Tab-separated table of C-alpha atoms and ligand atoms in Angstrom:
chain	number	residue	atom	x	y	z
A	874	MET	CA	0.514	20.642	-2.324
A	875	ALA	CA	-0.117	18.051	0.361
A	876	ILE	CA	-0.657	14.310	0.074
A	877	ALA	CA	-3.485	12.465	1.788
A	878	PHE	CA	-3.928	8.724	1.830
A	879	SER	CA	-6.481	6.262	3.011
A	880	SER	CA	-7.469	2.616	2.596
A	881	LEU	CA	-10.517	0.747	1.346
A	882	GLY	CA	-9.407	-2.318	3.276
A	883	SER	CA	-6.207	-4.167	4.097
A	884	GLY	CA	-5.573	-7.898	4.403
A	885	SER	CA	-5.815	-11.152	2.497
A	886	LYS	CA	-9.500	-10.578	1.624
A	887	GLY	CA	-8.849	-7.400	-0.337
A	888	ASN	CA	-6.620	-4.356	-0.531
A	889	GLY	CA	-6.908	-0.860	-1.940
A	890	THR	CA	-4.998	2.288	-1.018
A	891	VAL	CA	-6.175	5.709	-2.160
A	892	VAL	CA	-3.613	8.505	-2.479
A	893	ARG	CA	-4.599	12.023	-3.435
A	894	THR	CA	-3.175	15.509	-3.572
A	895	LEU	CA	-4.671	18.251	-1.482
A	896	VAL	CA	-4.514	21.641	-3.106
A	897	SER	CA	-4.627	23.416	0.240
A	898	ASP	CA	-4.591	22.457	3.871
A	899	LYS	CA	-8.341	22.997	4.184
A	900	ASP	CA	-9.156	21.348	0.901
A	901	SER	CA	-11.575	18.463	1.043
A	902	ASP	CA	-13.308	19.159	-2.258
A	903	VAL	CA	-12.547	16.346	-4.683
A	904	ASN	CA	-13.787	18.420	-7.599
A	905	THR	CA	-10.827	20.757	-7.450
A	906	SER	CA	-7.725	19.929	-9.405
A	907	SER	CA	-6.582	17.122	-7.163
A	908	THR	CA	-5.013	13.943	-8.496
A	909	ILE	CA	-6.385	10.713	-7.026
A	910	VAL	CA	-4.908	7.263	-7.597
A	911	LEU	CA	-5.936	3.856	-6.345
A	912	ILE	CA	-3.171	1.365	-5.616
A	913	ASP	CA	-4.622	-2.133	-6.065
A	914	CYS	CA	-8.262	-3.075	-5.972
A	915	GLY	CA	-9.047	-6.419	-4.364
A	916	PHE	CA	-12.808	-5.866	-4.182
A	917	THR	CA	-15.760	-6.245	-6.525
A	918	ILE	CA	-16.990	-3.085	-8.263
A	919	LYS	CA	-19.970	-2.795	-5.970
A	920	GLU	CA	-17.847	-3.198	-2.879
A	921	THR	CA	-15.251	-0.751	-4.236
A	922	GLU	CA	-17.963	1.837	-4.893
A	923	ARG	CA	-19.313	1.343	-1.371
A	924	ARG	CA	-15.870	1.647	0.205
A	925	LEU	CA	-14.916	4.700	-1.890
A	926	ALA	CA	-18.171	6.371	-0.842
A	927	ARG	CA	-17.029	6.148	2.784
A	928	LEU	CA	-14.182	8.433	1.721
A	929	ASP	CA	-16.533	10.764	-0.183
A	930	LEU	CA	-15.236	9.463	-3.498
A	931	THR	CA	-16.646	7.674	-6.516
A	932	PRO	CA	-14.594	5.690	-9.073
A	933	SER	CA	-15.005	8.552	-11.551
A	934	HIS	CA	-12.862	10.716	-9.271
A	935	LEU	CA	-9.911	8.383	-9.861
A	936	ASP	CA	-7.164	9.356	-12.305
A	937	ALA	CA	-5.519	5.930	-12.430
A	938	ILE	CA	-5.123	2.514	-10.879
A	939	ILE	CA	-1.624	1.321	-9.994
A	940	VAL	CA	-1.116	-2.407	-9.510
A	941	THR	CA	1.444	-4.066	-7.214
A	942	HIS	CA	0.987	-7.710	-8.295
A	943	GLU	CA	-1.551	-10.222	-9.560
A	944	HIS	CA	-2.717	-11.902	-6.339
A	945	GLY	CA	-6.500	-11.858	-6.029
A	946	ASP	CA	-6.552	-9.678	-2.910
A	947	HIS	CA	-4.916	-6.954	-5.040
A	948	ILE	CA	-6.419	-7.288	-8.509
A	949	LYS	CA	-9.909	-8.732	-8.167
A	950	GLY	CA	-11.559	-5.432	-9.049
A	951	VAL	CA	-8.852	-3.837	-11.202
A	952	GLY	CA	-10.054	-5.054	-14.614
A	953	PRO	CA	-13.779	-4.512	-13.998
A	954	LEU	CA	-13.214	-1.052	-12.478
A	955	ALA	CA	-10.808	0.062	-15.208
A	956	ARG	CA	-13.162	-1.116	-17.957
A	957	LYS	CA	-16.297	0.408	-16.459
A	958	TYR	CA	-14.734	3.788	-15.693
A	959	ASN	CA	-12.111	3.986	-18.489
A	960	LEU	CA	-9.208	4.231	-16.100
A	961	PRO	CA	-5.563	3.858	-17.099
A	962	VAL	CA	-3.797	1.007	-15.314
A	963	TYR	CA	-0.112	1.306	-14.394
A	964	ILE	CA	1.278	-2.194	-14.204
A	965	THR	CA	4.501	-4.153	-14.801
A	966	ALA	CA	4.677	-6.324	-17.912
A	967	GLY	CA	5.007	-9.467	-15.787
A	968	THR	CA	1.898	-8.675	-13.772
A	969	PHE	CA	-0.053	-7.775	-16.903
A	970	ARG	CA	1.072	-10.928	-18.705
A	971	SER	CA	-0.072	-13.093	-15.819
A	972	LYS	CA	-3.469	-12.798	-17.592
A	973	LYS	CA	-5.361	-12.689	-14.331
A	974	ILE	CA	-6.452	-9.152	-15.016
A	975	GLY	CA	-8.307	-9.559	-18.326
A	976	ALA	CA	-8.336	-7.104	-21.220
A	977	LEU	CA	-7.545	-3.482	-20.487
A	978	ASP	CA	-8.127	-0.524	-22.822
A	979	ASP	CA	-5.481	1.726	-21.371
A	980	VAL	CA	-2.401	-0.121	-20.128
A	981	ARG	CA	0.602	1.917	-18.990
A	982	LEU	CA	3.465	-0.521	-18.644
A	983	ILE	CA	5.911	0.404	-15.919
A	984	HIS	CA	9.388	-0.900	-15.118
A	985	ARG	CA	10.373	-1.823	-11.615
A	986	TYR	CA	13.556	0.231	-11.711
A	987	GLU	CA	12.181	3.357	-13.413
A	988	PRO	CA	10.214	6.060	-11.606
A	989	PHE	CA	7.214	7.569	-13.374
A	990	ASP	CA	4.900	10.541	-12.847
A	991	ILE	CA	1.139	10.878	-12.642
A	992	ASN	CA	0.440	14.616	-12.592
A	993	ALA	CA	1.979	15.950	-9.371
A	994	PHE	CA	2.924	12.492	-8.084
A	995	HIS	CA	6.434	11.170	-8.580
A	996	ILE	CA	6.223	7.404	-8.141
A	997	THR	CA	9.146	5.045	-7.597
A	998	PRO	CA	8.411	1.351	-8.053
A	999	VAL	CA	10.519	-0.968	-5.921
A	1000	ALA	CA	11.007	-4.643	-6.802
A	1001	VAL	CA	10.115	-6.846	-3.841
A	1002	PRO	CA	10.668	-10.530	-3.023
A	1003	HIS	CA	7.161	-12.016	-3.292
A	1004	ASP	CA	5.810	-15.075	-5.090
A	1005	ALA	CA	4.236	-13.257	-8.042
A	1006	SER	CA	5.370	-12.630	-11.648
A	1007	GLU	CA	6.878	-9.154	-11.341
A	1008	PRO	CA	5.747	-7.589	-8.065
A	1009	ALA	CA	6.484	-3.980	-7.154
A	1010	GLN	CA	5.697	-1.780	-4.208
A	1011	PHE	CA	5.719	1.995	-4.420
A	1012	ILE	CA	7.059	5.202	-2.957
A	1013	ILE	CA	4.870	8.173	-3.820
A	1014	GLU	CA	6.286	11.666	-3.555
A	1015	CYS	CA	4.757	15.080	-3.938
A	1016	ASP	CA	6.341	18.390	-2.951
A	1017	ASN	CA	9.046	16.741	-0.860
A	1018	LYS	CA	6.595	14.585	1.063
A	1019	ARG	CA	7.308	10.896	0.826
A	1020	LEU	CA	4.813	8.077	1.353
A	1021	GLY	CA	6.150	4.513	1.303
A	1022	ILE	CA	3.818	1.591	0.670
A	1023	LEU	CA	5.394	-1.757	1.542
A	1024	THR	CA	3.310	-4.914	1.823
A	1025	ASP	CA	3.432	-8.395	0.296
A	1026	LEU	CA	7.090	-9.277	0.620
A	1027	GLY	CA	8.809	-12.199	2.280
A	1028	ASN	CA	11.958	-10.455	3.424
A	1029	ILE	CA	13.600	-7.054	3.478
A	1030	SER	CA	16.122	-7.177	0.633
A	1031	PRO	CA	18.995	-4.665	0.516
A	1032	HIS	CA	17.210	-3.088	-2.472
A	1033	VAL	CA	14.054	-2.536	-0.415
A	1034	GLU	CA	16.018	-1.235	2.544
A	1035	MET	CA	17.861	1.251	0.348
A	1036	HIS	CA	14.671	2.705	-1.117
A	1037	TYR	CA	12.436	3.023	1.921
A	1038	GLN	CA	14.610	5.488	3.841
A	1039	SER	CA	13.426	8.849	5.151
A	1040	CYS	CA	9.704	8.455	4.505
A	1041	ASP	CA	7.256	10.910	6.045
A	1042	ALA	CA	4.647	8.164	6.169
A	1043	LEU	CA	4.907	4.413	5.805
A	1044	ILE	CA	2.279	1.749	5.201
A	1045	LEU	CA	4.116	-1.366	6.363
A	1046	GLU	CA	3.057	-4.990	6.340
A	1047	ALA	CA	3.113	-6.912	9.629
A	1048	ASN	CA	1.374	-10.022	8.364
A	1049	HIS	CA	1.810	-12.716	10.952
A	1050	ASP	CA	3.082	-13.843	14.283
A	1051	PRO	CA	5.368	-16.820	13.533
A	1052	ALA	CA	4.108	-18.876	16.496
A	1053	MET	CA	0.461	-18.324	15.546
A	1054	LEU	CA	1.221	-19.216	11.939
A	1055	ALA	CA	3.028	-22.401	13.002
A	1056	SER	CA	0.101	-23.585	15.112
A	1057	SER	CA	-2.678	-22.415	12.766
A	1058	ALA	CA	-5.000	-24.629	10.751
A	1059	TYR	CA	-3.282	-23.590	7.509
A	1060	PRO	CA	-2.012	-26.534	5.430
A	1061	PHE	CA	1.743	-27.066	5.712
A	1062	SER	CA	2.424	-25.764	2.189
A	1063	LEU	CA	0.579	-22.507	2.888
A	1064	LYS	CA	2.468	-22.022	6.167
A	1065	GLN	CA	5.708	-22.492	4.242
A	1066	ARG	CA	4.588	-20.007	1.604
A	1067	VAL	CA	3.401	-17.275	3.973
A	1068	GLY	CA	6.388	-17.584	6.314
A	1069	GLY	CA	8.958	-18.078	3.539
A	1070	ALA	CA	11.360	-15.630	1.914
A	1071	TRP	CA	8.880	-14.913	-0.925
A	1072	GLY	CA	5.762	-14.720	1.263
A	1073	HIS	CA	4.843	-12.083	3.829
A	1074	LEU	CA	6.639	-10.126	6.569
A	1075	SER	CA	6.183	-11.288	10.142
A	1076	ASN	CA	5.716	-8.766	12.950
A	1077	GLN	CA	9.354	-9.249	13.904
A	1078	GLN	CA	10.696	-8.754	10.380
A	1079	ALA	CA	8.667	-5.571	10.032
A	1080	ALA	CA	9.787	-4.297	13.442
A	1081	ARG	CA	13.467	-4.993	12.677
A	1082	PHE	CA	13.145	-3.126	9.386
A	1083	LEU	CA	11.530	-0.166	11.112
A	1084	GLU	CA	14.255	-0.101	13.750
A	1085	SER	CA	16.944	0.013	11.079
A	1086	VAL	CA	15.424	2.562	8.712
A	1087	ASP	CA	15.944	6.350	8.926
A	1088	ARG	CA	12.861	7.527	10.858
A	1089	GLN	CA	13.805	11.165	11.388
A	1090	LYS	CA	10.944	12.391	9.223
A	1091	LEU	CA	8.517	9.555	9.923
A	1092	GLN	CA	5.280	11.045	11.267
A	1093	HIS	CA	2.789	8.332	10.367
A	1094	LEU	CA	3.052	4.569	10.490
A	1095	VAL	CA	0.235	2.385	9.224
A	1096	VAL	CA	0.626	-1.273	10.159
A	1097	ALA	CA	-1.061	-3.165	7.337
A	1098	HIS	CA	-1.959	-6.531	5.759
A	1099	ILE	CA	-2.411	-7.973	9.250
A	1100	SER	CA	-3.569	-11.590	9.038
A	1101	ARG	CA	-6.870	-12.293	10.742
A	1102	GLN	CA	-5.953	-15.930	11.364
A	1103	ASN	CA	-2.301	-15.634	12.278
A	1104	ASN	CA	-1.908	-12.288	14.009
A	1105	SER	CA	-3.517	-9.698	16.239
A	1106	VAL	CA	-3.094	-5.959	16.725
A	1107	GLU	CA	-1.810	-6.669	20.255
A	1108	LEU	CA	0.948	-8.980	18.998
A	1109	ALA	CA	1.964	-6.509	16.291
A	1110	GLN	CA	2.023	-3.745	18.896
A	1111	GLN	CA	4.262	-5.829	21.172
A	1112	ALA	CA	6.711	-6.511	18.356
A	1113	PHE	CA	6.846	-2.822	17.409
A	1114	ASN	CA	7.089	-1.667	21.008
A	1115	ASP	CA	10.661	-0.364	20.913
A	1116	VAL	CA	10.119	1.927	17.938
A	1117	LEU	CA	6.552	3.115	18.478
A	1118	ALA	CA	7.552	5.831	20.935
A	1119	SER	CA	9.512	7.622	18.227
A	1120	ILE	CA	6.559	7.802	15.810
A	1121	LYS	CA	3.851	10.385	16.299
A	1122	ASN	CA	0.865	8.613	14.759
A	1123	VAL	CA	0.430	4.858	14.523
A	1124	VAL	CA	-2.611	3.282	12.911
A	1125	TYR	CA	-3.537	-0.387	12.451
A	1126	ALA	CA	-5.267	-0.955	9.113
A	1127	CYS	CA	-8.103	-3.448	9.096
A	1128	GLN	CA	-9.816	-5.631	6.541
A	1129	ASP	CA	-13.295	-4.144	6.807
A	1130	ASP	CA	-12.564	-0.466	7.309
A	1131	GLY	CA	-9.020	0.059	6.027
A	1132	PHE	CA	-8.078	3.361	7.635
A	1133	ASP	CA	-9.323	6.918	7.429
A	1134	TRP	CA	-7.587	9.803	5.635
A	1135	ILE	CA	-4.132	10.701	6.872
A	1136	SER	CA	-2.569	13.835	5.456
A	1137	LEU	CA	1.020	14.848	5.002
A	1138	SER	CA	0.902	18.567	4.910
A	1139	PRO	CA	3.728	20.925	4.028
A	1140	TYR	CA	1.582	23.734	5.468
A	1141	ASN	CA	2.023	22.844	9.133
A	1142	GLU	CA	5.455	21.335	9.075
A	1143	GLN	CA	6.248	19.151	12.046
A	1144	ILE	CA	9.871	18.391	12.604
A	1145	SER	CA	10.541	15.617	15.066
B	1411	ZN	ZN1	-1.772	-9.340	-0.414
B	1412	ZN	ZN1	0.524	-11.102	-2.596
Protein backbone atom coordinates (compact mmCIF):
# COMPACT_ATOMS: atom_id res chain seq x y z
CA MET A 1 0.00 0.00 0.00
CA ALA A 2 1.27 3.47 -0.81
CA ILE A 3 0.81 6.74 1.04
CA ALA A 4 -0.27 9.96 -0.63
CA PHE A 5 -0.46 13.33 1.05
CA SER A 6 -1.63 16.78 0.20
CA SER A 7 -2.53 20.08 1.86
CA LEU A 8 -5.62 22.25 2.11
CA GLY A 9 -3.44 25.23 2.96
CA SER A 10 -0.36 26.01 5.01
CA GLY A 11 0.47 29.10 7.06
CA SER A 12 -0.79 31.23 9.92
CA LYS A 13 -4.23 31.68 8.32
CA GLY A 14 -5.06 27.98 8.34
CA ASN A 15 -3.55 24.53 8.05
CA GLY A 16 -4.78 21.10 7.05
CA THR A 17 -2.83 18.10 5.77
CA VAL A 18 -4.58 15.14 4.17
CA VAL A 19 -2.88 11.74 4.26
CA ARG A 20 -4.38 8.71 2.58
CA THR A 21 -3.47 5.18 1.60
CA LEU A 22 -3.45 4.17 -2.02
CA VAL A 23 -4.46 0.59 -2.59
CA SER A 24 -2.53 0.41 -5.84
CA ASP A 25 -0.21 2.62 -7.80
CA LYS A 26 -2.97 3.58 -10.23
CA ASP A 27 -5.59 4.00 -7.56
CA SER A 28 -7.28 7.36 -7.41
CA ASP A 29 -10.72 6.09 -6.42
CA VAL A 30 -11.53 7.29 -2.92
CA ASN A 31 -14.39 4.83 -2.65
CA THR A 32 -12.06 1.86 -2.43
CA SER A 33 -10.82 0.73 0.93
CA SER A 34 -8.43 3.60 1.45
CA THR A 35 -7.92 5.26 4.82
CA ILE A 36 -7.96 9.06 4.78
CA VAL A 37 -7.03 11.27 7.72
CA LEU A 38 -6.93 15.03 8.11
CA ILE A 39 -4.22 16.48 10.33
CA ASP A 40 -5.51 19.80 11.70
CA CYS A 41 -8.26 21.90 10.24
CA GLY A 42 -7.76 25.65 10.47
CA PHE A 43 -10.61 26.56 8.12
CA THR A 44 -14.36 27.00 8.39
CA ILE A 45 -16.52 24.05 7.30
CA LYS A 46 -17.43 25.73 4.04
CA GLU A 47 -13.84 26.53 3.24
CA THR A 48 -12.74 23.01 4.24
CA GLU A 49 -15.36 21.49 1.94
CA ARG A 50 -14.21 23.74 -0.90
CA ARG A 51 -10.55 22.90 -0.35
CA LEU A 52 -11.22 19.15 -0.01
CA ALA A 53 -13.17 19.25 -3.27
CA ARG A 54 -10.02 20.45 -5.04
CA LEU A 55 -8.54 17.10 -4.02
CA ASP A 56 -11.64 15.19 -5.15
CA LEU A 57 -12.64 14.57 -1.55
CA THR A 58 -15.56 15.42 0.71
CA PRO A 59 -15.47 15.41 4.54
CA SER A 60 -17.43 12.15 4.53
CA HIS A 61 -14.42 10.44 2.96
CA LEU A 62 -12.39 11.18 6.10
CA ASP A 63 -11.80 8.45 8.68
CA ALA A 64 -10.46 10.76 11.39
CA ILE A 65 -9.06 14.14 12.31
CA ILE A 66 -5.73 14.28 14.13
CA VAL A 67 -4.90 17.48 16.00
CA THR A 68 -1.41 18.90 16.62
CA HIS A 69 -2.30 21.75 19.01
CA GLU A 70 -4.98 24.29 19.86
CA HIS A 71 -3.83 27.37 17.93
CA GLY A 72 -6.60 28.77 15.74
CA ASP A 73 -4.78 28.13 12.46
CA HIS A 74 -4.92 24.41 13.35
CA ILE A 75 -8.24 23.88 15.11
CA LYS A 76 -10.71 26.46 13.82
CA GLY A 77 -12.67 23.87 11.86
CA VAL A 78 -11.95 20.73 13.89
CA GLY A 79 -14.97 20.87 16.23
CA PRO A 80 -17.52 21.94 13.60
CA LEU A 81 -16.26 19.38 11.06
CA ALA A 82 -16.11 16.53 13.59
CA ARG A 83 -19.62 17.29 14.86
CA LYS A 84 -21.20 17.66 11.43
CA TYR A 85 -19.62 14.53 9.96
CA ASN A 86 -19.32 12.36 13.12
CA LEU A 87 -15.57 12.07 12.86
CA PRO A 88 -13.32 10.74 15.62
CA VAL A 89 -10.73 13.25 16.80
CA TYR A 90 -7.28 12.07 17.92
CA ILE A 91 -5.95 14.65 20.32
CA THR A 92 -3.73 14.98 23.41
CA ALA A 93 -5.45 15.57 26.75
CA GLY A 94 -3.75 18.96 27.10
CA THR A 95 -4.96 20.14 23.71
CA PHE A 96 -8.47 18.84 24.37
CA ARG A 97 -8.59 20.45 27.81
CA SER A 98 -7.61 23.81 26.38
CA LYS A 99 -11.38 24.05 25.68
CA LYS A 100 -10.84 25.88 22.42
CA ILE A 101 -12.25 22.97 20.49
CA GLY A 102 -15.74 22.68 21.99
CA ALA A 103 -17.65 19.47 22.68
CA LEU A 104 -16.71 16.39 20.71
CA ASP A 105 -18.73 13.16 20.47
CA ASP A 106 -15.84 10.88 19.68
CA VAL A 107 -12.59 11.87 21.38
CA ARG A 108 -9.61 9.52 21.10
CA LEU A 109 -7.06 10.75 23.61
CA ILE A 110 -3.49 10.16 22.54
CA HIS A 111 -0.22 10.38 24.47
CA ARG A 112 2.76 12.18 23.07
CA TYR A 113 5.12 9.28 23.72
CA GLU A 114 2.87 6.43 22.54
CA PRO A 115 2.35 5.50 18.90
CA PHE A 116 -1.15 4.57 17.77
CA ASP A 117 -2.74 3.04 14.67
CA ILE A 118 -5.57 4.14 12.41
CA ASN A 119 -6.22 1.20 10.08
CA ALA A 120 -3.06 0.78 7.99
CA PHE A 121 -1.40 3.90 9.39
CA HIS A 122 1.09 3.62 12.23
CA ILE A 123 1.34 7.08 13.78
CA THR A 124 4.05 8.29 16.14
CA PRO A 125 3.32 11.52 17.98
CA VAL A 126 6.38 13.60 18.83
CA ALA A 127 6.35 16.23 21.58
CA VAL A 128 7.58 19.56 20.25
CA PRO A 129 8.65 22.84 21.88
CA HIS A 130 5.80 25.22 21.02
CA ASP A 131 3.73 27.61 23.14
CA ALA A 132 0.60 25.46 23.39
CA SER A 133 -0.78 23.14 26.11
CA GLU A 134 0.47 19.76 24.88
CA PRO A 135 1.56 20.08 21.25
CA ALA A 136 2.57 17.10 19.14
CA GLN A 137 3.71 16.63 15.59
CA PHE A 138 3.45 13.31 13.78
CA ILE A 139 5.29 10.67 11.82
CA ILE A 140 2.93 8.56 9.73
CA GLU A 141 4.08 5.19 8.48
CA CYS A 142 2.52 2.65 6.18
CA ASP A 143 4.25 -0.34 4.61
CA ASN A 144 7.73 0.94 5.44
CA LYS A 145 7.09 4.37 3.98
CA ARG A 146 7.63 7.18 6.42
CA LEU A 147 6.11 10.66 6.23
CA GLY A 148 7.26 13.23 8.80
CA ILE A 149 5.14 16.29 9.54
CA LEU A 150 7.04 18.94 11.50
CA THR A 151 5.70 22.47 11.87
CA ASP A 152 4.98 24.81 14.78
CA LEU A 153 8.07 24.42 16.90
CA GLY A 154 10.56 26.96 18.18
CA ASN A 155 13.67 24.82 18.12
CA ILE A 156 14.86 21.36 17.17
CA SER A 157 15.07 19.49 20.48
CA PRO A 158 17.15 16.30 20.74
CA HIS A 159 13.84 14.42 21.03
CA VAL A 160 12.63 15.84 17.71
CA GLU A 161 15.96 15.19 16.04
CA MET A 162 15.94 11.58 17.20
CA HIS A 163 12.48 10.88 15.79
CA TYR A 164 12.61 12.55 12.41
CA GLN A 165 15.42 10.43 10.94
CA SER A 166 15.18 8.48 7.70
CA CYS A 167 11.88 9.86 6.42
CA ASP A 168 10.84 9.21 2.83
CA ALA A 169 8.97 12.51 2.82
CA LEU A 170 9.09 15.48 5.15
CA ILE A 171 6.75 18.44 5.58
CA LEU A 172 9.03 20.91 7.35
CA GLU A 173 8.32 24.37 8.70
CA ALA A 174 10.48 27.26 7.48
CA ASN A 175 8.44 30.03 9.06
CA HIS A 176 10.49 33.18 8.92
CA ASP A 177 13.60 34.99 7.89
CA PRO A 178 15.03 36.45 11.13
CA ALA A 179 15.96 39.79 9.52
CA MET A 180 12.50 40.22 8.00
CA LEU A 181 10.88 39.32 11.31
CA ALA A 182 13.07 41.83 13.17
CA SER A 183 12.14 44.67 10.84
CA SER A 184 8.46 43.73 10.39
CA ALA A 185 5.48 45.65 11.71
CA TYR A 186 4.77 42.91 14.27
CA PRO A 187 4.57 44.18 17.87
CA PHE A 188 7.71 43.44 19.89
CA SER A 189 6.00 40.73 21.97
CA LEU A 190 4.87 38.86 18.85
CA LYS A 191 8.37 39.05 17.34
CA GLN A 192 9.73 37.59 20.57
CA ARG A 193 7.12 34.83 20.50
CA VAL A 194 7.56 33.83 16.86
CA GLY A 195 11.37 33.96 16.97
CA GLY A 196 11.67 32.42 20.44
CA ALA A 197 12.45 28.86 21.52
CA TRP A 198 8.72 28.01 21.80
CA GLY A 199 7.63 29.78 18.60
CA HIS A 200 8.41 28.83 15.01
CA LEU A 201 11.45 27.60 13.06
CA SER A 202 13.36 30.13 10.99
CA ASN A 203 14.64 29.22 7.53
CA GLN A 204 18.10 28.74 9.01
CA GLN A 205 16.94 26.49 11.85
CA ALA A 206 15.02 24.34 9.39
CA ALA A 207 17.97 24.18 6.98
CA ARG A 208 20.40 23.20 9.77
CA PHE A 209 18.03 20.45 10.87
CA LEU A 210 17.74 19.15 7.33
CA GLU A 211 21.50 19.16 6.91
CA SER A 212 21.94 17.10 10.06
CA VAL A 213 19.19 14.54 9.56
CA ASP A 214 19.59 11.20 7.72
CA ARG A 215 18.34 12.01 4.20
CA GLN A 216 19.27 8.78 2.44
CA LYS A 217 15.64 7.89 1.80
CA LEU A 218 14.28 11.43 1.54
CA GLN A 219 12.53 11.80 -1.82
CA HIS A 220 10.12 14.63 -1.09
CA LEU A 221 10.54 17.81 0.92
CA VAL A 222 7.63 20.16 1.45
CA VAL A 223 8.65 23.51 2.91
CA ALA A 224 5.65 24.62 4.95
CA HIS A 225 4.09 27.20 7.30
CA ILE A 226 5.96 29.94 5.44
CA SER A 227 5.05 33.35 6.86
CA ARG A 228 3.55 35.75 4.35
CA GLN A 229 4.79 38.78 6.29
CA ASN A 230 8.21 37.62 7.40
CA ASN A 231 9.47 35.29 4.69
CA SER A 232 9.50 34.50 1.00
CA VAL A 233 10.00 31.34 -1.05
CA GLU A 234 13.22 32.87 -2.42
CA LEU A 235 14.68 33.40 1.06
CA ALA A 236 13.70 29.89 2.14
CA GLN A 237 15.27 28.51 -1.03
CA GLN A 238 18.51 30.40 -0.35
CA ALA A 239 18.70 29.04 3.19
CA PHE A 240 18.08 25.48 1.99
CA ASN A 241 20.47 25.80 -0.93
CA ASP A 242 23.16 23.41 0.31
CA VAL A 243 20.80 20.49 0.86
CA LEU A 244 18.30 20.92 -1.96
CA ALA A 245 20.51 19.20 -4.53
CA SER A 246 20.29 15.94 -2.60
CA ILE A 247 16.47 15.88 -2.57
CA LYS A 248 14.57 14.80 -5.64
CA ASN A 249 11.34 16.76 -5.22
CA VAL A 250 10.99 20.03 -3.34
CA VAL A 251 7.66 21.81 -2.99
CA TYR A 252 6.79 25.09 -1.26
CA ALA A 253 3.38 24.88 0.42
CA CYS A 254 1.24 27.99 0.25
CA GLN A 255 -1.61 29.46 2.24
CA ASP A 256 -4.22 29.50 -0.51
CA ASP A 257 -3.47 26.30 -2.38
CA GLY A 258 -1.51 24.12 0.05
CA PHE A 259 0.10 21.60 -2.27
CA ASP A 260 -1.13 18.91 -4.62
CA TRP A 261 -0.99 15.15 -3.99
CA ILE A 262 2.45 13.66 -3.51
CA SER A 263 2.67 9.89 -3.37
CA LEU A 264 5.16 7.61 -1.73
CA SER A 265 4.88 4.43 -3.65
CA PRO A 266 6.45 1.10 -2.81
CA TYR A 267 5.57 0.00 -6.36
CA ASN A 268 8.22 2.02 -8.17
CA GLU A 269 10.93 2.10 -5.57
CA GLN A 270 13.47 4.84 -6.05
CA ILE A 271 16.68 4.45 -4.16
CA SER A 272 18.84 7.53 -4.06
ZN1 LIG B 1 0.50 27.15 13.06
ZN1 LIG C 1 1.00 27.01 16.65
